[in-house]
mmCIF file of C-alpha atoms and ligand atoms in Angstrom:
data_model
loop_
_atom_site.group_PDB
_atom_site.id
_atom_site.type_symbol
_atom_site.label_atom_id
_atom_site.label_comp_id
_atom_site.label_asym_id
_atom_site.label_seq_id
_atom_site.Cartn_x
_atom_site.Cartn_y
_atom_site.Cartn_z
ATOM 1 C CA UNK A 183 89.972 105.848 83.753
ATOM 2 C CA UNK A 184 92.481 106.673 81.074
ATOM 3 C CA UNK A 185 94.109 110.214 81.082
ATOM 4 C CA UNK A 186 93.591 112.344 79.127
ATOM 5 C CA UNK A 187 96.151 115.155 77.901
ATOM 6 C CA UNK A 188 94.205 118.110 78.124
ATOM 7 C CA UNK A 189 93.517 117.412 81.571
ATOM 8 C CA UNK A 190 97.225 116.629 82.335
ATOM 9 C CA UNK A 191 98.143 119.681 80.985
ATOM 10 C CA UNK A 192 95.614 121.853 82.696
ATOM 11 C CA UNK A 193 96.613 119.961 86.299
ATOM 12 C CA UNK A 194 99.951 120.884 85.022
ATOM 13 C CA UNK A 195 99.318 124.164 84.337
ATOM 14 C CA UNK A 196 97.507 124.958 87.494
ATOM 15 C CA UNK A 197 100.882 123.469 89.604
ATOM 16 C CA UNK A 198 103.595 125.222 87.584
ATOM 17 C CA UNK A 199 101.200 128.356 88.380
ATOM 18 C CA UNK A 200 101.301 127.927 91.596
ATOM 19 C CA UNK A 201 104.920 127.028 92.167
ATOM 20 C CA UNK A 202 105.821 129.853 90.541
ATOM 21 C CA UNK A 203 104.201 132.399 92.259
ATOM 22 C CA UNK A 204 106.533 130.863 95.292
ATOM 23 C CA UNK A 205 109.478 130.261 94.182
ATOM 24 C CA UNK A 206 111.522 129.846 90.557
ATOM 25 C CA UNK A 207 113.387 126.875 89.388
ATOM 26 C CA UNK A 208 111.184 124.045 90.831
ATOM 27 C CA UNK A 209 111.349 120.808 88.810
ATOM 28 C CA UNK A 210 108.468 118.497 88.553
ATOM 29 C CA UNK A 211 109.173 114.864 88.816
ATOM 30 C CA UNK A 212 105.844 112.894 88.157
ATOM 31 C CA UNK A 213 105.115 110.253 90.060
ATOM 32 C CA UNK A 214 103.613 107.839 87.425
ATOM 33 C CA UNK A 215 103.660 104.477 89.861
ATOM 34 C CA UNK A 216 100.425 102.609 89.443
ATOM 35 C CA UNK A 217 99.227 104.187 86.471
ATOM 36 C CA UNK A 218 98.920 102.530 83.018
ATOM 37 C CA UNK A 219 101.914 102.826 80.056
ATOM 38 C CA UNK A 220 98.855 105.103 78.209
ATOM 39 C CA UNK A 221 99.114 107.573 81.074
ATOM 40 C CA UNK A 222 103.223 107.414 81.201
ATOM 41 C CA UNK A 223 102.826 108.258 77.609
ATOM 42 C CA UNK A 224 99.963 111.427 77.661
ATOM 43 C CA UNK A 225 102.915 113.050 80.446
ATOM 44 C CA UNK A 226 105.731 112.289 78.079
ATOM 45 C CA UNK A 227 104.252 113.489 75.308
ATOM 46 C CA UNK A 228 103.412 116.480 77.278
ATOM 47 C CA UNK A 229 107.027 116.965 77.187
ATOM 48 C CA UNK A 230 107.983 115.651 80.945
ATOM 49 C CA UNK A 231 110.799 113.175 80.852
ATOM 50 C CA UNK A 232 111.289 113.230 84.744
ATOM 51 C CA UNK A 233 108.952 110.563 86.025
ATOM 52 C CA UNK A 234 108.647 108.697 89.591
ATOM 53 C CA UNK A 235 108.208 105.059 90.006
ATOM 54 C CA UNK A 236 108.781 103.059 93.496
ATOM 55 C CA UNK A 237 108.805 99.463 92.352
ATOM 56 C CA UNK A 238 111.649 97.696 90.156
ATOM 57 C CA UNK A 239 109.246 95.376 88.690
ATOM 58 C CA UNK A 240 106.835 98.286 87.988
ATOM 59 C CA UNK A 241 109.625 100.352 86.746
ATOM 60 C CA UNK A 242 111.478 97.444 84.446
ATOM 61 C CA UNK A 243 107.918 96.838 82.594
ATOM 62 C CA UNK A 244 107.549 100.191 81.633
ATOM 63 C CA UNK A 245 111.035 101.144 80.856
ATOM 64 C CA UNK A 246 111.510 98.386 78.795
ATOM 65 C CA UNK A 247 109.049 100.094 76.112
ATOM 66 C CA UNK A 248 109.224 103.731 77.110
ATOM 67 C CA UNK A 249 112.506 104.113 76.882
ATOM 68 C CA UNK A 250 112.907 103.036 73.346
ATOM 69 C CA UNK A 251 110.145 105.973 72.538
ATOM 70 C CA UNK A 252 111.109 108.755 74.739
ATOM 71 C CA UNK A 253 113.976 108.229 76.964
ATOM 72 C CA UNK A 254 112.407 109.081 80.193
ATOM 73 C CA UNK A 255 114.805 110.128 83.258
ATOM 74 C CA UNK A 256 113.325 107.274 85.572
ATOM 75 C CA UNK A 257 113.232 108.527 89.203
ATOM 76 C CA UNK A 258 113.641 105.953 92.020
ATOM 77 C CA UNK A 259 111.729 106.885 95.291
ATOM 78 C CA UNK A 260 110.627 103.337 96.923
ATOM 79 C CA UNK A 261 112.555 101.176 99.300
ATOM 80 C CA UNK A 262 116.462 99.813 98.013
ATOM 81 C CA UNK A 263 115.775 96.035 99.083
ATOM 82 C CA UNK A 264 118.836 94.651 98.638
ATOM 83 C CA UNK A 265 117.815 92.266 96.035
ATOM 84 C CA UNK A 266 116.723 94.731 94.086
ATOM 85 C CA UNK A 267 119.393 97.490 93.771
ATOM 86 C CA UNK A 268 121.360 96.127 90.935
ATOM 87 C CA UNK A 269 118.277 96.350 88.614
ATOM 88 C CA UNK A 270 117.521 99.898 90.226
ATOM 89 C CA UNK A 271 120.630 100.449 89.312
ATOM 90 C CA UNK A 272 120.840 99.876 86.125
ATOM 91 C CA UNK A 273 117.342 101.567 84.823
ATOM 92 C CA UNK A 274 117.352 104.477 87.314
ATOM 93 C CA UNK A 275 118.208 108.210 86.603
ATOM 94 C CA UNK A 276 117.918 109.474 90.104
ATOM 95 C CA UNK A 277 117.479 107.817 93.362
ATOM 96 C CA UNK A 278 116.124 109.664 96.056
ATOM 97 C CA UNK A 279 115.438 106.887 98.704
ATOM 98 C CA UNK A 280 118.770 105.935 99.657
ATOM 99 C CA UNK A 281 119.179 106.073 103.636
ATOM 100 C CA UNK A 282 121.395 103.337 104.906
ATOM 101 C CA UNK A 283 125.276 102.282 104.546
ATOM 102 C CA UNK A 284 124.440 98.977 102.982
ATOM 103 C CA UNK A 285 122.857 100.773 99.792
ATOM 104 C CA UNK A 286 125.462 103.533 99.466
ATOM 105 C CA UNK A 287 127.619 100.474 98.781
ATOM 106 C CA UNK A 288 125.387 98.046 96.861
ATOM 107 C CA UNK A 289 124.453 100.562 94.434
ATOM 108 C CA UNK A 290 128.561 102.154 94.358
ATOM 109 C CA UNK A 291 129.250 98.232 93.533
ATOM 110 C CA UNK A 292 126.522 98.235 90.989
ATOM 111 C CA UNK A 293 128.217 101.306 89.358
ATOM 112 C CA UNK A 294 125.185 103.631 89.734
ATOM 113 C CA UNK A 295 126.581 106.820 88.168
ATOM 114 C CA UNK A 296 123.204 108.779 88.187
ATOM 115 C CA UNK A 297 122.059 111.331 91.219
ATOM 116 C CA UNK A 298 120.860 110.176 94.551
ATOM 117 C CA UNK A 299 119.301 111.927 97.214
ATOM 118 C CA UNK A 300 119.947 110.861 100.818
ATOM 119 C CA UNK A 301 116.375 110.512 102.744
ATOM 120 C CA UNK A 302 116.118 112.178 106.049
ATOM 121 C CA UNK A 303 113.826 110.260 108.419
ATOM 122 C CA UNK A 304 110.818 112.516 109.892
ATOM 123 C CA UNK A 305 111.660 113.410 113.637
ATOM 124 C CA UNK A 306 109.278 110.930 116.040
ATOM 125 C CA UNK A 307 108.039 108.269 113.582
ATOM 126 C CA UNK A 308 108.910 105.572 115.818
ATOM 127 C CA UNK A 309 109.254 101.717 113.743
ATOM 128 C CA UNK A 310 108.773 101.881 110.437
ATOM 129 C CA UNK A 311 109.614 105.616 109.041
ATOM 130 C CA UNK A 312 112.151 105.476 106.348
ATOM 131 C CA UNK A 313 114.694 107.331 106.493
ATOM 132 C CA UNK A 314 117.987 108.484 107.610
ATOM 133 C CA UNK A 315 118.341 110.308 111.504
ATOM 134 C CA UNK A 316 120.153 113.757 111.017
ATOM 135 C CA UNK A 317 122.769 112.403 113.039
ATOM 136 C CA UNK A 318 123.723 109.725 110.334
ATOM 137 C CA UNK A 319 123.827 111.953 107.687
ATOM 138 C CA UNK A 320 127.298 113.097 107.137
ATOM 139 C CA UNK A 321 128.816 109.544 107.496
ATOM 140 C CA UNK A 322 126.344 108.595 104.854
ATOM 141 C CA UNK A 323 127.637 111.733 102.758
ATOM 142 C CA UNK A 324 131.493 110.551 103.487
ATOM 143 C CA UNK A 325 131.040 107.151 102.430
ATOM 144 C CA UNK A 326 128.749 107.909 99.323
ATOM 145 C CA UNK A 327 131.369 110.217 98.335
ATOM 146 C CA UNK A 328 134.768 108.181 99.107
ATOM 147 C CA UNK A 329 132.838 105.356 97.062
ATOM 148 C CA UNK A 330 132.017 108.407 94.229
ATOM 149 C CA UNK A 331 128.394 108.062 93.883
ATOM 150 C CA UNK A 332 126.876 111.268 93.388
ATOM 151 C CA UNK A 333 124.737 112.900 95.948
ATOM 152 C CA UNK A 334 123.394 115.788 95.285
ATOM 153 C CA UNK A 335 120.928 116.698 97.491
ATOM 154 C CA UNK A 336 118.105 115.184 100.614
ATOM 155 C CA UNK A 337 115.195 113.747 100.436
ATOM 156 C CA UNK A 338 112.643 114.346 103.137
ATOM 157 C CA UNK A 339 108.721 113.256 103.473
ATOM 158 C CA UNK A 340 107.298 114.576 106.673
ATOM 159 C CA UNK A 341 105.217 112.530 109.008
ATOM 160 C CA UNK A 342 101.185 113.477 109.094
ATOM 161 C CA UNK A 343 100.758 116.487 110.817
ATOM 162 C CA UNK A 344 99.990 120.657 110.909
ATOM 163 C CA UNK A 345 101.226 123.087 107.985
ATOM 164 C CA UNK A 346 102.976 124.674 110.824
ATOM 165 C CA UNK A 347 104.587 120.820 112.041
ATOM 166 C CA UNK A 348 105.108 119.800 107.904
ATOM 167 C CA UNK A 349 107.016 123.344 107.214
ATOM 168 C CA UNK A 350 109.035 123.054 110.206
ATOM 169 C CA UNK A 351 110.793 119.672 108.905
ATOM 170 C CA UNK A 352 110.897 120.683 105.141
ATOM 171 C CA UNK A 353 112.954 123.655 106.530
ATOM 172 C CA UNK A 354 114.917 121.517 108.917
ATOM 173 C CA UNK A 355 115.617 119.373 105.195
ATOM 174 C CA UNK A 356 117.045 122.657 103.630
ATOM 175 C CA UNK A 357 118.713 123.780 106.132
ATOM 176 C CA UNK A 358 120.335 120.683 106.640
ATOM 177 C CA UNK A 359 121.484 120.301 102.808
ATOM 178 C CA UNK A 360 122.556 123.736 102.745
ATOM 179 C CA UNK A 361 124.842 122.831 105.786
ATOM 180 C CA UNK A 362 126.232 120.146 103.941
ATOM 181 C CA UNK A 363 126.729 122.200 100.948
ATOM 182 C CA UNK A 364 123.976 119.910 98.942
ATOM 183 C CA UNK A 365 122.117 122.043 96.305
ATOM 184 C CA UNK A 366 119.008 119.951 95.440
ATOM 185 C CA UNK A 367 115.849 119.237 98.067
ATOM 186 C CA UNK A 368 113.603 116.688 97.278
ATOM 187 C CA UNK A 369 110.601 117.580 99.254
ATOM 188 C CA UNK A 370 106.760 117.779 98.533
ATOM 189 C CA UNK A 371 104.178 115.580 97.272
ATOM 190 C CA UNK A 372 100.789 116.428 96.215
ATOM 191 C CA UNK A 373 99.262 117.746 99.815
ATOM 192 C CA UNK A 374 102.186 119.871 100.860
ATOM 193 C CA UNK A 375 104.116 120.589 97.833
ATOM 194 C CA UNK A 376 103.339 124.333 98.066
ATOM 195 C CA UNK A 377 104.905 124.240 101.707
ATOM 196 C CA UNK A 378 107.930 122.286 100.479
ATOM 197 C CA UNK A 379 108.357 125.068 97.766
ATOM 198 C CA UNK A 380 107.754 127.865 100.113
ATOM 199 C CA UNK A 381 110.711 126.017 102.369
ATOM 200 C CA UNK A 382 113.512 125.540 99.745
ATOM 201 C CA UNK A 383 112.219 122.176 97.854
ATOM 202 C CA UNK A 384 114.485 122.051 94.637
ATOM 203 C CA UNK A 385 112.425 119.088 93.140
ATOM 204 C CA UNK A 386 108.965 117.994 93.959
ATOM 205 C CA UNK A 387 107.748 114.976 93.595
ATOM 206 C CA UNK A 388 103.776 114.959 92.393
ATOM 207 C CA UNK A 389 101.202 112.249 91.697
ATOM 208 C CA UNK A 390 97.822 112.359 92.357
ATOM 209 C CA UNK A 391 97.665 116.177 91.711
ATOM 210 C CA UNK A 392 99.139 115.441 88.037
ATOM 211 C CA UNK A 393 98.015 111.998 87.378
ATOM 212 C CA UNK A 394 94.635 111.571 89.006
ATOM 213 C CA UNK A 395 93.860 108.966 91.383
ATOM 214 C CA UNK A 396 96.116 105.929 91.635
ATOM 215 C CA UNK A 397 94.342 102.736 91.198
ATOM 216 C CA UNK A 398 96.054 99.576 93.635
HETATM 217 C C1 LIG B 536 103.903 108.034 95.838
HETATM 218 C C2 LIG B 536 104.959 108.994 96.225
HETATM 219 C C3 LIG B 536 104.882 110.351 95.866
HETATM 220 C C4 LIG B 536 103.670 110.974 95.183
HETATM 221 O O1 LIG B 536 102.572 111.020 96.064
HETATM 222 P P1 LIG B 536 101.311 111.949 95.797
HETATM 223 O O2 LIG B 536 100.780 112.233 97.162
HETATM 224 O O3 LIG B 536 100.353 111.153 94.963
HETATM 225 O O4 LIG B 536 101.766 113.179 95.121
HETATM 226 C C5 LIG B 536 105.957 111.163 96.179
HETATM 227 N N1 LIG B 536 107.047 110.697 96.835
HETATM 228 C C6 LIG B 536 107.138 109.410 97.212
HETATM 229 C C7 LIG B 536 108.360 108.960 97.940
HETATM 230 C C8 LIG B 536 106.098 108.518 96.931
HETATM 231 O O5 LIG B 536 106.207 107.255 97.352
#
């Protein structure tokens, strides 16, 4: 089903509510992936340029017509595969997924001059979490820095588990940027974003809350 504005707004109403009564200065990104250039469209004419996509094909299709209209800050938040990061590259604003030594310097030879985040991997996921381990971090840091990309802040998407478990690791997150002297923390989606907030998160990154279901 199509979206429709006043019920983006309201959603969007209710969340800026309720982020505010937390914490200020929370930006929304809006996690558009899946969703139809009509919907893109009802959110940027609602005035929100920062919006979340996780595929480059995805991302190319609707940048190629949205960003002749509107100019959208396109945030990057899927995996880097290595064939992919020059286009990521080139059509991303931010990229928050980054987690490994091989994209630090694929995207630094790519000449990726927006903001990237550095994901932190959830404590105990075992095989296929995504994600940096704490322990990697400030090599990652070093070398994104030596090769002058811009980081600017982590990333972190806890594993299934309590409010008491998912507030723990968002505060782990901020207290780990804040060690490294990195203002922004990307943390929060739509079923915790009100714990990330309550924990430090700088950005949060919401889709189903704003947009509605996403169809497959
Ligand atoms: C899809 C996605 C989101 C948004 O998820 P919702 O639960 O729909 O808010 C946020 N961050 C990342 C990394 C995602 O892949």
């Amino acid at each position: 089903m199509a979206l429709r504005a006043d019920e983006f707004k309201e959603r969007l109403a209710g969340v800026v509510g309720a982020l505010d009564r937390i914490s200020a200065n929370v930006r929304i990104v809006c996690v558009t992936k899946t969703h139809p250039l009509d919907d893109l469209r009802v959110v940027l004419e609602a005035g929100k340029l920062d919006l979340g996509e996780n595929y480059l094909a995805e991302l190319a299709r609707k940048a190629e017509v949205l960003d002749v209209e509107y100019r959208p800050r396109w945030h990057f938040l899927g995996h880097l595969q290595r064939n992919k990061i020059a286009g990521i590259a080139a059509l991303a604003t931010e990229i928050h997924s980054v987690s490994r030594r091989e994209e630090v310097i694929s995207l630094a030879r790519h000449g990726f001059a927006g903001k990237v985040y550095i994901q932190v991997a959830a404590a105990g996921g075992g095989g296929e979490r995504s994600g940096a381990d704490v322990g990697e971090i400030p090599a990652l840091l070093d070398l994104s820095r030596s090769l002058s990309l811009d980081v600017v802040g982590l990333m972190g998407m806890p594993l299934p588990g309590s409010d008491v478990e998912v507030a723990r690791y968002f505060r782990s997150v901020a207290n780990l940027a804040d060690q490294l002297g990195l203002a922004e923390k990307s943390m929060g989606m739509s079923g915790d974003f009100l714990i990330a907030a309550a924990e430090g998160a700088t950005v949060v990154r919401l889709g189903t809350v704003l947009m509605g279901q996403r169809s497959l």
